[in-house]
Amino acid sequence: MKVGVFSVILGSLKFEQALDYLAGLGVQAVELGAGGYAGTDHCPVDALLCSDRKSKAFLRAIESRGLQISALTCAGNNLHPKRRLAVSFDRDFRKAVQLANQLGVEVVITFGGCPGGAPGDQSPNWVTCPWPPDYLEILDYQWNQVAIPYWEKTGAFLKKNGVKVALEMHPGFLVYNPETLMKLRKAVGPVIGANFDPSHLFWQGMDPCSAVRALKGAIWHCHAKDTAIHEWNSRTHGTLDTKHYGDELNRAWIFRTVGYGHPRHFWCNFVSTLRMTGYDGVLSMEHEDSLMTPREGLEKGVRFLQSIVLQEGKGEVTWA
């Protein structure tokens, strides 16, 4: 396994400054924003697509520092009911896929998307319950008339470019847990996989290690991000919390640097479960801890991950 960082948190630094900083921390991989919500601060997609010379220099800058690209992230809502937004997100995503092909990157990360509740809606509609029966009708429309047709078409584009899509399971989108990810994968094919981010599962009340087992063979990339559950709030109000992320004291949960939401014991189990189910790739740290600066959060998190990742190959059973 390797320790990586999602570089968007370092957007205030120029590309090579960010690479130097990460290499200095002993990081081995970098995940780059390539459009959508992630922006393109360190990955000028259009310029790289138009120039082999620039894309080769881009790769040299990364590889000369002992780094590799773990994935390109183009997070967006490609199923947005406002057509102009859906077209924009889809255009960015397709460019990211083409660039991944050009750079030799196997995985592009995004969300599964969330349509409106019916034709003509202008806002995404995320369903969280089966009754009244309107909600099941919404889900039938969203899955069978929007999501599956879109991802079937997009899956063919991905295969043509030799790239896989890693969907991040996140509330607010159709794919938010292992069951919904596997539902889409079953409908579209193995080009669909997961960008496994345990932080989004913690606040839904899931056990990430159980979720890893449920996704055996379907995890293409992994984020290292923690969540702290503030039980003094969640016991009263539950975890479906819409308070601003900056209202840390009153929220039911907040994102934390790895090790600040759950103890070392969990993270040791987590990396072990990943290995047992076939994922031995990059753990890409995504810093969204509002209680720490980017520098302190990244440095603490990277040191923590370096102490728990399994860097050598799997051992052999020689005692039986």
PDB file of C-alpha atoms in Angstrom:
ATOM      1  CA  MET A   1       0.000   0.000   0.000  1.00  0.00           C
ATOM      2  CA  LYS A   2       1.014   3.599  -0.542  1.00  0.00           C
ATOM      3  CA  VAL A   3       0.160   6.862   1.188  1.00  0.00           C
ATOM      4  CA  GLY A   4      -1.245   9.560  -1.085  1.00  0.00           C
ATOM      5  CA  VAL A   5      -2.828  12.987  -0.806  1.00  0.00           C
ATOM      6  CA  PHE A   6      -5.698  14.621  -2.690  1.00  0.00           C
ATOM      7  CA  SER A   7      -3.943  17.845  -3.646  1.00  0.00           C
ATOM      8  CA  VAL A   8      -6.950  20.202  -3.829  1.00  0.00           C
ATOM      9  CA  ILE A   9      -6.337  21.296  -0.231  1.00  0.00           C
ATOM     10  CA  LEU A  10      -3.009  22.732  -1.462  1.00  0.00           C
ATOM     11  CA  GLY A  11      -4.619  24.883  -4.140  1.00  0.00           C
ATOM     12  CA  SER A  12      -2.876  27.992  -2.800  1.00  0.00           C
ATOM     13  CA  LEU A  13       0.460  26.464  -3.862  1.00  0.00           C
ATOM     14  CA  LYS A  14       1.714  26.261  -7.410  1.00  0.00           C
ATOM     15  CA  PHE A  15       1.804  22.760  -8.901  1.00  0.00           C
ATOM     16  CA  GLU A  16       5.510  22.062  -8.405  1.00  0.00           C
ATOM     17  CA  GLN A  17       5.516  23.679  -4.957  1.00  0.00           C
ATOM     18  CA  ALA A  18       2.728  21.306  -3.921  1.00  0.00           C
ATOM     19  CA  LEU A  19       4.653  18.340  -5.321  1.00  0.00           C
ATOM     20  CA  ASP A  20       7.809  19.356  -3.460  1.00  0.00           C
ATOM     21  CA  TYR A  21       5.864  19.715  -0.211  1.00  0.00           C
ATOM     22  CA  LEU A  22       4.220  16.297  -0.576  1.00  0.00           C
ATOM     23  CA  ALA A  23       7.441  14.575  -1.568  1.00  0.00           C
ATOM     24  CA  GLY A  24       9.075  16.133   1.472  1.00  0.00           C
ATOM     25  CA  LEU A  25       6.435  14.499   3.677  1.00  0.00           C
ATOM     26  CA  GLY A  26       7.279  11.107   2.200  1.00  0.00           C
ATOM     27  CA  VAL A  27       3.999  10.887   0.283  1.00  0.00           C
ATOM     28  CA  GLN A  28       4.097   8.365  -2.573  1.00  0.00           C
ATOM     29  CA  ALA A  29       1.055   9.295  -4.673  1.00  0.00           C
ATOM     30  CA  VAL A  30      -1.034  12.299  -5.588  1.00  0.00           C
ATOM     31  CA  GLU A  31      -4.706  12.483  -6.527  1.00  0.00           C
ATOM     32  CA  LEU A  32      -5.469  15.481  -8.731  1.00  0.00           C
ATOM     33  CA  GLY A  33      -8.589  17.553  -9.217  1.00  0.00           C
ATOM     34  CA  ALA A  34      -9.559  17.453 -12.902  1.00  0.00           C
ATOM     35  CA  GLY A  35     -12.817  19.384 -13.071  1.00  0.00           C
ATOM     36  CA  GLY A  36     -16.285  19.578 -11.549  1.00  0.00           C
ATOM     37  CA  TYR A  37     -16.444  20.483  -7.878  1.00  0.00           C
ATOM     38  CA  ALA A  38     -12.755  19.571  -7.504  1.00  0.00           C
ATOM     39  CA  GLY A  39     -11.512  22.292  -9.849  1.00  0.00           C
ATOM     40  CA  THR A  40      -8.292  22.089 -11.855  1.00  0.00           C
ATOM     41  CA  ASP A  41      -5.740  24.025  -9.770  1.00  0.00           C
ATOM     42  CA  HIS A  42      -2.942  21.461 -10.238  1.00  0.00           C
ATOM     43  CA  CYS A  43      -4.193  19.808 -13.405  1.00  0.00           C
ATOM     44  CA  PRO A  44      -4.909  22.148 -16.357  1.00  0.00           C
ATOM     45  CA  VAL A  45      -6.997  19.622 -18.250  1.00  0.00           C
ATOM     46  CA  ASP A  46      -7.550  21.548 -21.493  1.00  0.00           C
ATOM     47  CA  ALA A  47      -3.899  22.570 -21.844  1.00  0.00           C
ATOM     48  CA  LEU A  48      -2.678  19.018 -21.202  1.00  0.00           C
ATOM     49  CA  LEU A  49      -5.157  17.453 -23.622  1.00  0.00           C
ATOM     50  CA  CYS A  50      -3.996  19.786 -26.377  1.00  0.00           C
ATOM     51  CA  SER A  51      -0.272  19.117 -25.983  1.00  0.00           C
ATOM     52  CA  ASP A  52       1.663  15.873 -25.704  1.00  0.00           C
ATOM     53  CA  ARG A  53       4.716  17.936 -24.811  1.00  0.00           C
ATOM     54  CA  LYS A  54       2.958  19.544 -21.849  1.00  0.00           C
ATOM     55  CA  SER A  55       1.440  16.276 -20.654  1.00  0.00           C
ATOM     56  CA  LYS A  56       4.849  14.559 -20.763  1.00  0.00           C
ATOM     57  CA  ALA A  57       6.426  17.427 -18.815  1.00  0.00           C
ATOM     58  CA  PHE A  58       3.534  17.213 -16.349  1.00  0.00           C
ATOM     59  CA  LEU A  59       4.192  13.522 -15.751  1.00  0.00           C
ATOM     60  CA  ARG A  60       7.948  14.099 -15.444  1.00  0.00           C
ATOM     61  CA  ALA A  61       7.354  16.699 -12.744  1.00  0.00           C
ATOM     62  CA  ILE A  62       5.396  14.136 -10.754  1.00  0.00           C
ATOM     63  CA  GLU A  63       7.512  11.050 -11.362  1.00  0.00           C
ATOM     64  CA  SER A  64      10.848  12.844 -10.875  1.00  0.00           C
ATOM     65  CA  ARG A  65       9.797  13.418  -7.250  1.00  0.00           C
ATOM     66  CA  GLY A  66       9.070   9.745  -6.676  1.00  0.00           C
ATOM     67  CA  LEU A  67       5.319  10.247  -6.930  1.00  0.00           C
ATOM     68  CA  GLN A  68       2.594   8.616  -9.009  1.00  0.00           C
ATOM     69  CA  ILE A  69      -0.932   9.750  -9.909  1.00  0.00           C
ATOM     70  CA  SER A  70      -3.415   7.571  -8.039  1.00  0.00           C
ATOM     71  CA  ALA A  71      -6.512   9.022  -9.745  1.00  0.00           C
ATOM     72  CA  LEU A  72      -8.032  12.062 -11.387  1.00  0.00           C
ATOM     73  CA  THR A  73     -11.078  13.420  -9.570  1.00  0.00           C
ATOM     74  CA  CYS A  74     -13.847  15.135 -11.481  1.00  0.00           C
ATOM     75  CA  ALA A  75     -16.576  15.119  -8.847  1.00  0.00           C
ATOM     76  CA  GLY A  76     -19.908  16.417 -10.065  1.00  0.00           C
ATOM     77  CA  ASN A  77     -23.590  15.665 -10.566  1.00  0.00           C
ATOM     78  CA  ASN A  78     -23.667  14.366 -14.127  1.00  0.00           C
ATOM     79  CA  LEU A  79     -27.388  13.621 -13.677  1.00  0.00           C
ATOM     80  CA  HIS A  80     -28.346  17.103 -12.526  1.00  0.00           C
ATOM     81  CA  PRO A  81     -31.937  17.958 -13.567  1.00  0.00           C
ATOM     82  CA  LYS A  82     -30.816  21.363 -14.865  1.00  0.00           C
ATOM     83  CA  ARG A  83     -29.574  20.352 -18.279  1.00  0.00           C
ATOM     84  CA  ARG A  84     -26.911  23.053 -18.560  1.00  0.00           C
ATOM     85  CA  LEU A  85     -25.331  21.833 -15.307  1.00  0.00           C
ATOM     86  CA  ALA A  86     -25.552  18.168 -16.278  1.00  0.00           C
ATOM     87  CA  VAL A  87     -23.938  18.939 -19.650  1.00  0.00           C
ATOM     88  CA  SER A  88     -21.160  20.913 -17.969  1.00  0.00           C
ATOM     89  CA  PHE A  89     -20.399  18.184 -15.417  1.00  0.00           C
ATOM     90  CA  ASP A  90     -20.505  15.503 -18.114  1.00  0.00           C
ATOM     91  CA  ARG A  91     -18.196  17.509 -20.395  1.00  0.00           C
ATOM     92  CA  ASP A  92     -15.662  17.934 -17.576  1.00  0.00           C
ATOM     93  CA  PHE A  93     -15.907  14.234 -16.738  1.00  0.00           C
ATOM     94  CA  ARG A  94     -15.312  13.121 -20.313  1.00  0.00           C
ATOM     95  CA  LYS A  95     -12.290  15.396 -20.592  1.00  0.00           C
ATOM     96  CA  ALA A  96     -10.920  13.924 -17.360  1.00  0.00           C
ATOM     97  CA  VAL A  97     -11.374  10.405 -18.771  1.00  0.00           C
ATOM     98  CA  GLN A  98      -9.557  11.357 -21.975  1.00  0.00           C
ATOM     99  CA  LEU A  99      -6.742  12.923 -19.975  1.00  0.00           C
ATOM    100  CA  ALA A 100      -6.493   9.839 -17.745  1.00  0.00           C
ATOM    101  CA  ASN A 101      -6.070   7.757 -20.882  1.00  0.00           C
ATOM    102  CA  GLN A 102      -3.375  10.127 -22.140  1.00  0.00           C
ATOM    103  CA  LEU A 103      -1.498  10.087 -18.818  1.00  0.00           C
ATOM    104  CA  GLY A 104      -1.826   6.349 -18.232  1.00  0.00           C
ATOM    105  CA  VAL A 105      -4.067   6.802 -15.178  1.00  0.00           C
ATOM    106  CA  GLU A 106      -6.524   3.953 -14.673  1.00  0.00           C
ATOM    107  CA  VAL A 107      -9.176   5.609 -12.489  1.00  0.00           C
ATOM    108  CA  VAL A 108     -11.358   8.722 -12.614  1.00  0.00           C
ATOM    109  CA  ILE A 109     -13.412   9.548  -9.517  1.00  0.00           C
ATOM    110  CA  THR A 110     -16.858  11.155  -9.424  1.00  0.00           C
ATOM    111  CA  PHE A 111     -20.282  10.720  -7.793  1.00  0.00           C
ATOM    112  CA  GLY A 112     -23.135   8.562  -9.016  1.00  0.00           C
ATOM    113  CA  GLY A 113     -25.298  11.631  -9.580  1.00  0.00           C
ATOM    114  CA  CYS A 114     -28.764  12.619  -8.418  1.00  0.00           C
ATOM    115  CA  PRO A 115     -31.593  13.549 -10.845  1.00  0.00           C
ATOM    116  CA  GLY A 116     -34.780  15.393 -10.062  1.00  0.00           C
ATOM    117  CA  GLY A 117     -37.808  13.495  -8.865  1.00  0.00           C
ATOM    118  CA  ALA A 118     -39.665  13.659 -12.192  1.00  0.00           C
ATOM    119  CA  PRO A 119     -39.236  15.090 -15.697  1.00  0.00           C
ATOM    120  CA  GLY A 120     -39.213  18.872 -15.538  1.00  0.00           C
ATOM    121  CA  ASP A 121     -37.813  19.147 -12.001  1.00  0.00           C
ATOM    122  CA  GLN A 122     -35.051  21.698 -11.508  1.00  0.00           C
ATOM    123  CA  SER A 123     -33.499  20.462  -8.259  1.00  0.00           C
ATOM    124  CA  PRO A 124     -31.944  17.112  -7.342  1.00  0.00           C
ATOM    125  CA  ASN A 125     -34.172  14.939  -5.166  1.00  0.00           C
ATOM    126  CA  TRP A 126     -32.447  12.499  -2.803  1.00  0.00           C
ATOM    127  CA  VAL A 127     -34.901   9.939  -1.442  1.00  0.00           C
ATOM    128  CA  THR A 128     -34.313   8.622   2.091  1.00  0.00           C
ATOM    129  CA  CYS A 129     -37.520   6.667   2.805  1.00  0.00           C
ATOM    130  CA  PRO A 130     -39.973   4.379   0.951  1.00  0.00           C
ATOM    131  CA  TRP A 131     -43.269   5.924   2.077  1.00  0.00           C
ATOM    132  CA  PRO A 132     -45.510   7.674   1.076  1.00  0.00           C
ATOM    133  CA  PRO A 133     -45.418   5.734  -2.223  1.00  0.00           C
ATOM    134  CA  ASP A 134     -44.385   8.858  -4.160  1.00  0.00           C
ATOM    135  CA  TYR A 135     -40.801   8.155  -3.113  1.00  0.00           C
ATOM    136  CA  LEU A 136     -40.677   4.695  -4.654  1.00  0.00           C
ATOM    137  CA  GLU A 137     -42.026   6.196  -7.874  1.00  0.00           C
ATOM    138  CA  ILE A 138     -39.238   8.795  -7.749  1.00  0.00           C
ATOM    139  CA  LEU A 139     -36.599   6.084  -7.288  1.00  0.00           C
ATOM    140  CA  ASP A 140     -37.985   4.085 -10.199  1.00  0.00           C
ATOM    141  CA  TYR A 141     -37.752   7.160 -12.443  1.00  0.00           C
ATOM    142  CA  GLN A 142     -34.285   8.151 -11.226  1.00  0.00           C
ATOM    143  CA  TRP A 143     -32.727   4.715 -11.620  1.00  0.00           C
ATOM    144  CA  ASN A 144     -34.458   3.301 -14.679  1.00  0.00           C
ATOM    145  CA  GLN A 145     -35.037   6.393 -16.796  1.00  0.00           C
ATOM    146  CA  VAL A 146     -31.988   8.500 -15.890  1.00  0.00           C
ATOM    147  CA  ALA A 147     -29.101   6.880 -14.009  1.00  0.00           C
ATOM    148  CA  ILE A 148     -28.799   3.458 -15.626  1.00  0.00           C
ATOM    149  CA  PRO A 149     -29.183   4.767 -19.223  1.00  0.00           C
ATOM    150  CA  TYR A 150     -26.599   7.499 -18.562  1.00  0.00           C
ATOM    151  CA  TRP A 151     -24.043   5.170 -16.993  1.00  0.00           C
ATOM    152  CA  GLU A 152     -24.556   2.485 -19.651  1.00  0.00           C
ATOM    153  CA  LYS A 153     -23.708   5.054 -22.326  1.00  0.00           C
ATOM    154  CA  THR A 154     -20.839   6.472 -20.277  1.00  0.00           C
ATOM    155  CA  GLY A 155     -19.555   2.981 -19.493  1.00  0.00           C
ATOM    156  CA  ALA A 156     -18.971   2.392 -23.209  1.00  0.00           C
ATOM    157  CA  PHE A 157     -16.980   5.654 -23.342  1.00  0.00           C
ATOM    158  CA  LEU A 158     -14.910   4.555 -20.345  1.00  0.00           C
ATOM    159  CA  LYS A 159     -14.133   1.179 -21.904  1.00  0.00           C
ATOM    160  CA  LYS A 160     -13.085   2.862 -25.145  1.00  0.00           C
ATOM    161  CA  ASN A 161     -10.570   4.935 -23.190  1.00  0.00           C
ATOM    162  CA  GLY A 162      -9.364   2.072 -20.982  1.00  0.00           C
ATOM    163  CA  VAL A 163     -10.419   3.905 -17.820  1.00  0.00           C
ATOM    164  CA  LYS A 164     -12.551   2.836 -14.847  1.00  0.00           C
ATOM    165  CA  VAL A 165     -14.849   5.101 -12.848  1.00  0.00           C
ATOM    166  CA  ALA A 166     -14.659   5.059  -9.056  1.00  0.00           C
ATOM    167  CA  LEU A 167     -17.894   6.374  -7.598  1.00  0.00           C
ATOM    168  CA  GLU A 168     -17.688   7.950  -4.167  1.00  0.00           C
ATOM    169  CA  MET A 169     -20.555   6.767  -1.982  1.00  0.00           C
ATOM    170  CA  HIS A 170     -21.997  10.000  -0.606  1.00  0.00           C
ATOM    171  CA  PRO A 171     -25.415  10.972   0.760  1.00  0.00           C
ATOM    172  CA  GLY A 172     -27.261  13.289  -1.592  1.00  0.00           C
ATOM    173  CA  PHE A 173     -26.508  11.047  -4.591  1.00  0.00           C
ATOM    174  CA  LEU A 174     -28.120   7.811  -5.796  1.00  0.00           C
ATOM    175  CA  VAL A 175     -24.966   5.850  -4.948  1.00  0.00           C
ATOM    176  CA  TYR A 176     -24.404   6.349  -1.223  1.00  0.00           C
ATOM    177  CA  ASN A 177     -23.731   2.875   0.209  1.00  0.00           C
ATOM    178  CA  PRO A 178     -22.459  -0.540  -0.943  1.00  0.00           C
ATOM    179  CA  GLU A 179     -25.939  -1.745  -1.921  1.00  0.00           C
ATOM    180  CA  THR A 180     -26.602   1.152  -4.300  1.00  0.00           C
ATOM    181  CA  LEU A 181     -23.100   0.983  -5.758  1.00  0.00           C
ATOM    182  CA  MET A 182     -23.463  -2.721  -6.486  1.00  0.00           C
ATOM    183  CA  LYS A 183     -26.932  -2.111  -7.951  1.00  0.00           C
ATOM    184  CA  LEU A 184     -25.451   0.259 -10.519  1.00  0.00           C
ATOM    185  CA  ARG A 185     -22.457  -2.024 -11.137  1.00  0.00           C
ATOM    186  CA  LYS A 186     -24.798  -4.964 -11.781  1.00  0.00           C
ATOM    187  CA  ALA A 187     -26.777  -2.889 -14.298  1.00  0.00           C
ATOM    188  CA  VAL A 188     -23.786  -1.338 -16.091  1.00  0.00           C
ATOM    189  CA  GLY A 189     -20.872  -3.733 -15.620  1.00  0.00           C
ATOM    190  CA  PRO A 190     -17.465  -3.934 -13.895  1.00  0.00           C
ATOM    191  CA  VAL A 191     -16.301  -0.606 -15.318  1.00  0.00           C
ATOM    192  CA  ILE A 192     -18.171   0.777 -12.263  1.00  0.00           C
ATOM    193  CA  GLY A 193     -16.334   0.577  -8.941  1.00  0.00           C
ATOM    194  CA  ALA A 194     -15.922   2.480  -5.687  1.00  0.00           C
ATOM    195  CA  ASN A 195     -13.770   5.271  -4.433  1.00  0.00           C
ATOM    196  CA  PHE A 196     -14.044   4.047  -0.869  1.00  0.00           C
ATOM    197  CA  ASP A 197     -14.241   6.948   1.599  1.00  0.00           C
ATOM    198  CA  PRO A 198     -14.963   5.653   5.114  1.00  0.00           C
ATOM    199  CA  SER A 199     -15.832   9.113   6.410  1.00  0.00           C
ATOM    200  CA  HIS A 200     -19.137   9.168   4.510  1.00  0.00           C
ATOM    201  CA  LEU A 201     -20.101   5.771   5.867  1.00  0.00           C
ATOM    202  CA  PHE A 202     -19.344   6.574   9.510  1.00  0.00           C
ATOM    203  CA  TRP A 203     -21.953   9.314   9.670  1.00  0.00           C
ATOM    204  CA  GLN A 204     -24.559   7.070   8.101  1.00  0.00           C
ATOM    205  CA  GLY A 205     -24.016   4.572  10.921  1.00  0.00           C
ATOM    206  CA  MET A 206     -22.145   1.951   8.859  1.00  0.00           C
ATOM    207  CA  ASP A 207     -19.088  -0.102   9.717  1.00  0.00           C
ATOM    208  CA  PRO A 208     -16.562   0.649   6.945  1.00  0.00           C
ATOM    209  CA  CYS A 209     -14.862  -2.739   7.345  1.00  0.00           C
ATOM    210  CA  SER A 210     -18.181  -4.498   6.715  1.00  0.00           C
ATOM    211  CA  ALA A 211     -18.706  -2.245   3.711  1.00  0.00           C
ATOM    212  CA  VAL A 212     -15.262  -3.131   2.345  1.00  0.00           C
ATOM    213  CA  ARG A 213     -16.151  -6.815   2.535  1.00  0.00           C
ATOM    214  CA  ALA A 214     -19.435  -6.157   0.714  1.00  0.00           C
ATOM    215  CA  LEU A 215     -17.476  -4.458  -2.091  1.00  0.00           C
ATOM    216  CA  LYS A 216     -14.802  -7.116  -2.522  1.00  0.00           C
ATOM    217  CA  GLY A 217     -13.344  -6.808  -6.015  1.00  0.00           C
ATOM    218  CA  ALA A 218     -15.099  -3.500  -6.716  1.00  0.00           C
ATOM    219  CA  ILE A 219     -12.854  -0.959  -4.946  1.00  0.00           C
ATOM    220  CA  TRP A 220     -10.751   1.024  -7.437  1.00  0.00           C
ATOM    221  CA  HIS A 221      -9.444   3.755  -5.101  1.00  0.00           C
ATOM    222  CA  CYS A 222      -9.547   4.637  -1.410  1.00  0.00           C
ATOM    223  CA  HIS A 223      -9.730   7.901   0.510  1.00  0.00           C
ATOM    224  CA  ALA A 224      -8.277   8.221   3.992  1.00  0.00           C
ATOM    225  CA  LYS A 225     -10.591  10.552   5.885  1.00  0.00           C
ATOM    226  CA  ASP A 226     -12.120  10.224   9.330  1.00  0.00           C
ATOM    227  CA  THR A 227     -15.382  11.358  10.905  1.00  0.00           C
ATOM    228  CA  ALA A 228     -16.071  12.131  14.555  1.00  0.00           C
ATOM    229  CA  ILE A 229     -19.611  11.429  15.758  1.00  0.00           C
ATOM    230  CA  HIS A 230     -20.650  13.944  18.421  1.00  0.00           C
ATOM    231  CA  GLU A 231     -22.999  11.756  20.416  1.00  0.00           C
ATOM    232  CA  TRP A 232     -24.145  14.654  22.600  1.00  0.00           C
ATOM    233  CA  ASN A 233     -25.836  15.948  19.434  1.00  0.00           C
ATOM    234  CA  SER A 234     -26.517  12.763  17.432  1.00  0.00           C
ATOM    235  CA  ARG A 235     -28.384  11.063  20.277  1.00  0.00           C
ATOM    236  CA  THR A 236     -30.880  13.903  20.247  1.00  0.00           C
ATOM    237  CA  HIS A 237     -31.066  14.877  16.562  1.00  0.00           C
ATOM    238  CA  GLY A 238     -29.711  11.885  14.607  1.00  0.00           C
ATOM    239  CA  THR A 239     -26.993  12.068  11.971  1.00  0.00           C
ATOM    240  CA  LEU A 240     -28.907  13.560   9.018  1.00  0.00           C
ATOM    241  CA  ASP A 241     -27.408  16.935   9.836  1.00  0.00           C
ATOM    242  CA  THR A 242     -27.808  19.969   7.561  1.00  0.00           C
ATOM    243  CA  LYS A 243     -25.992  22.487   9.759  1.00  0.00           C
ATOM    244  CA  HIS A 244     -23.073  24.264   8.099  1.00  0.00           C
ATOM    245  CA  TYR A 245     -19.745  22.447   8.316  1.00  0.00           C
ATOM    246  CA  GLY A 246     -18.375  25.428  10.223  1.00  0.00           C
ATOM    247  CA  ASP A 247     -20.838  24.896  13.103  1.00  0.00           C
ATOM    248  CA  GLU A 248     -18.617  22.210  14.607  1.00  0.00           C
ATOM    249  CA  LEU A 249     -19.920  22.405  18.182  1.00  0.00           C
ATOM    250  CA  ASN A 250     -23.571  21.837  17.296  1.00  0.00           C
ATOM    251  CA  ARG A 251     -23.264  19.337  14.464  1.00  0.00           C
ATOM    252  CA  ALA A 252     -23.936  15.620  14.940  1.00  0.00           C
ATOM    253  CA  TRP A 253     -20.652  14.808  13.208  1.00  0.00           C
ATOM    254  CA  ILE A 254     -17.648  16.470  11.598  1.00  0.00           C
ATOM    255  CA  PHE A 255     -14.908  15.332   9.218  1.00  0.00           C
ATOM    256  CA  ARG A 256     -11.569  14.766  10.932  1.00  0.00           C
ATOM    257  CA  THR A 257      -7.993  13.956  10.056  1.00  0.00           C
ATOM    258  CA  VAL A 258      -7.385  10.205  10.237  1.00  0.00           C
ATOM    259  CA  GLY A 259      -7.013   9.091  13.852  1.00  0.00           C
ATOM    260  CA  TYR A 260      -9.002  11.995  15.290  1.00  0.00           C
ATOM    261  CA  GLY A 261     -12.438  10.453  14.751  1.00  0.00           C
ATOM    262  CA  HIS A 262     -11.717   6.767  15.318  1.00  0.00           C
ATOM    263  CA  PRO A 263      -8.785   5.139  17.117  1.00  0.00           C
ATOM    264  CA  ARG A 264      -5.720   3.510  15.643  1.00  0.00           C
ATOM    265  CA  HIS A 265      -7.296   0.089  16.210  1.00  0.00           C
ATOM    266  CA  PHE A 266     -10.028   0.835  13.658  1.00  0.00           C
ATOM    267  CA  TRP A 267      -7.571   2.042  11.022  1.00  0.00           C
ATOM    268  CA  CYS A 268      -5.374  -1.046  11.472  1.00  0.00           C
ATOM    269  CA  ASN A 269      -8.451  -3.205  10.936  1.00  0.00           C
ATOM    270  CA  PHE A 270      -9.440  -1.088   7.947  1.00  0.00           C
ATOM    271  CA  VAL A 271      -6.171  -1.458   6.020  1.00  0.00           C
ATOM    272  CA  SER A 272      -6.091  -5.166   6.900  1.00  0.00           C
ATOM    273  CA  THR A 273      -9.622  -5.660   5.564  1.00  0.00           C
ATOM    274  CA  LEU A 274      -8.717  -3.813   2.374  1.00  0.00           C
ATOM    275  CA  ARG A 275      -5.797  -6.198   1.858  1.00  0.00           C
ATOM    276  CA  MET A 276      -7.877  -9.299   2.649  1.00  0.00           C
ATOM    277  CA  THR A 277     -10.441  -8.281   0.020  1.00  0.00           C
ATOM    278  CA  GLY A 278      -7.866  -7.542  -2.673  1.00  0.00           C
ATOM    279  CA  TYR A 279      -7.178  -3.788  -2.436  1.00  0.00           C
ATOM    280  CA  ASP A 280      -3.491  -3.037  -1.931  1.00  0.00           C
ATOM    281  CA  GLY A 281      -3.405   0.365  -3.591  1.00  0.00           C
ATOM    282  CA  VAL A 282      -3.151   3.973  -2.500  1.00  0.00           C
ATOM    283  CA  LEU A 283      -4.788   5.454   0.592  1.00  0.00           C
ATOM    284  CA  SER A 284      -5.300   9.014  -0.556  1.00  0.00           C
ATOM    285  CA  MET A 285      -5.685  11.461   2.306  1.00  0.00           C
ATOM    286  CA  GLU A 286      -8.484  13.971   1.758  1.00  0.00           C
ATOM    287  CA  HIS A 287      -8.165  16.836   4.228  1.00  0.00           C
ATOM    288  CA  GLU A 288     -11.505  18.350   5.271  1.00  0.00           C
ATOM    289  CA  ASP A 289     -10.855  18.793   8.996  1.00  0.00           C
ATOM    290  CA  SER A 290     -12.091  22.272   9.908  1.00  0.00           C
ATOM    291  CA  LEU A 291     -10.378  22.127  13.309  1.00  0.00           C
ATOM    292  CA  MET A 292      -6.899  22.001  11.746  1.00  0.00           C
ATOM    293  CA  THR A 293      -5.001  23.992   9.176  1.00  0.00           C
ATOM    294  CA  PRO A 294      -4.178  22.144   5.950  1.00  0.00           C
ATOM    295  CA  ARG A 295      -0.520  21.922   6.976  1.00  0.00           C
ATOM    296  CA  GLU A 296      -1.117  20.513  10.455  1.00  0.00           C
ATOM    297  CA  GLY A 297      -3.908  18.203   9.334  1.00  0.00           C
ATOM    298  CA  LEU A 298      -1.959  16.796   6.396  1.00  0.00           C
ATOM    299  CA  GLU A 299       1.251  16.311   8.340  1.00  0.00           C
ATOM    300  CA  LYS A 300      -0.445  14.593  11.270  1.00  0.00           C
ATOM    301  CA  GLY A 301      -2.526  12.450   8.928  1.00  0.00           C
ATOM    302  CA  VAL A 302       0.366  11.430   6.691  1.00  0.00           C
ATOM    303  CA  ARG A 303       2.492  10.388   9.682  1.00  0.00           C
ATOM    304  CA  PHE A 304      -0.414   8.374  11.057  1.00  0.00           C
ATOM    305  CA  LEU A 305      -1.045   6.606   7.750  1.00  0.00           C
ATOM    306  CA  GLN A 306       2.643   5.868   7.266  1.00  0.00           C
ATOM    307  CA  SER A 307       2.618   4.035  10.586  1.00  0.00           C
ATOM    308  CA  ILE A 308      -0.279   1.715   9.687  1.00  0.00           C
ATOM    309  CA  VAL A 309      -0.203   1.000   5.926  1.00  0.00           C
ATOM    310  CA  LEU A 310       1.038  -2.431   4.897  1.00  0.00           C
ATOM    311  CA  GLN A 311       3.936  -1.560   2.631  1.00  0.00           C
ATOM    312  CA  GLU A 312       5.424  -4.986   1.964  1.00  0.00           C
ATOM    313  CA  GLY A 313       3.693  -7.796   0.124  1.00  0.00           C
ATOM    314  CA  LYS A 314       1.324 -10.152   1.890  1.00  0.00           C
ATOM    315  CA  GLY A 315       3.090 -12.719   4.023  1.00  0.00           C
ATOM    316  CA  GLU A 316       2.944 -16.488   3.563  1.00  0.00           C
ATOM    317  CA  VAL A 317       1.500 -18.952   6.020  1.00  0.00           C
ATOM    318  CA  THR A 318       4.596 -20.991   6.880  1.00  0.00           C
ATOM    319  CA  TRP A 319       3.517 -22.272  10.293  1.00  0.00           C
ATOM    320  CA  ALA A 320       0.751 -24.643   9.213  1.00  0.00           C
TER     321      ALA A 320
END
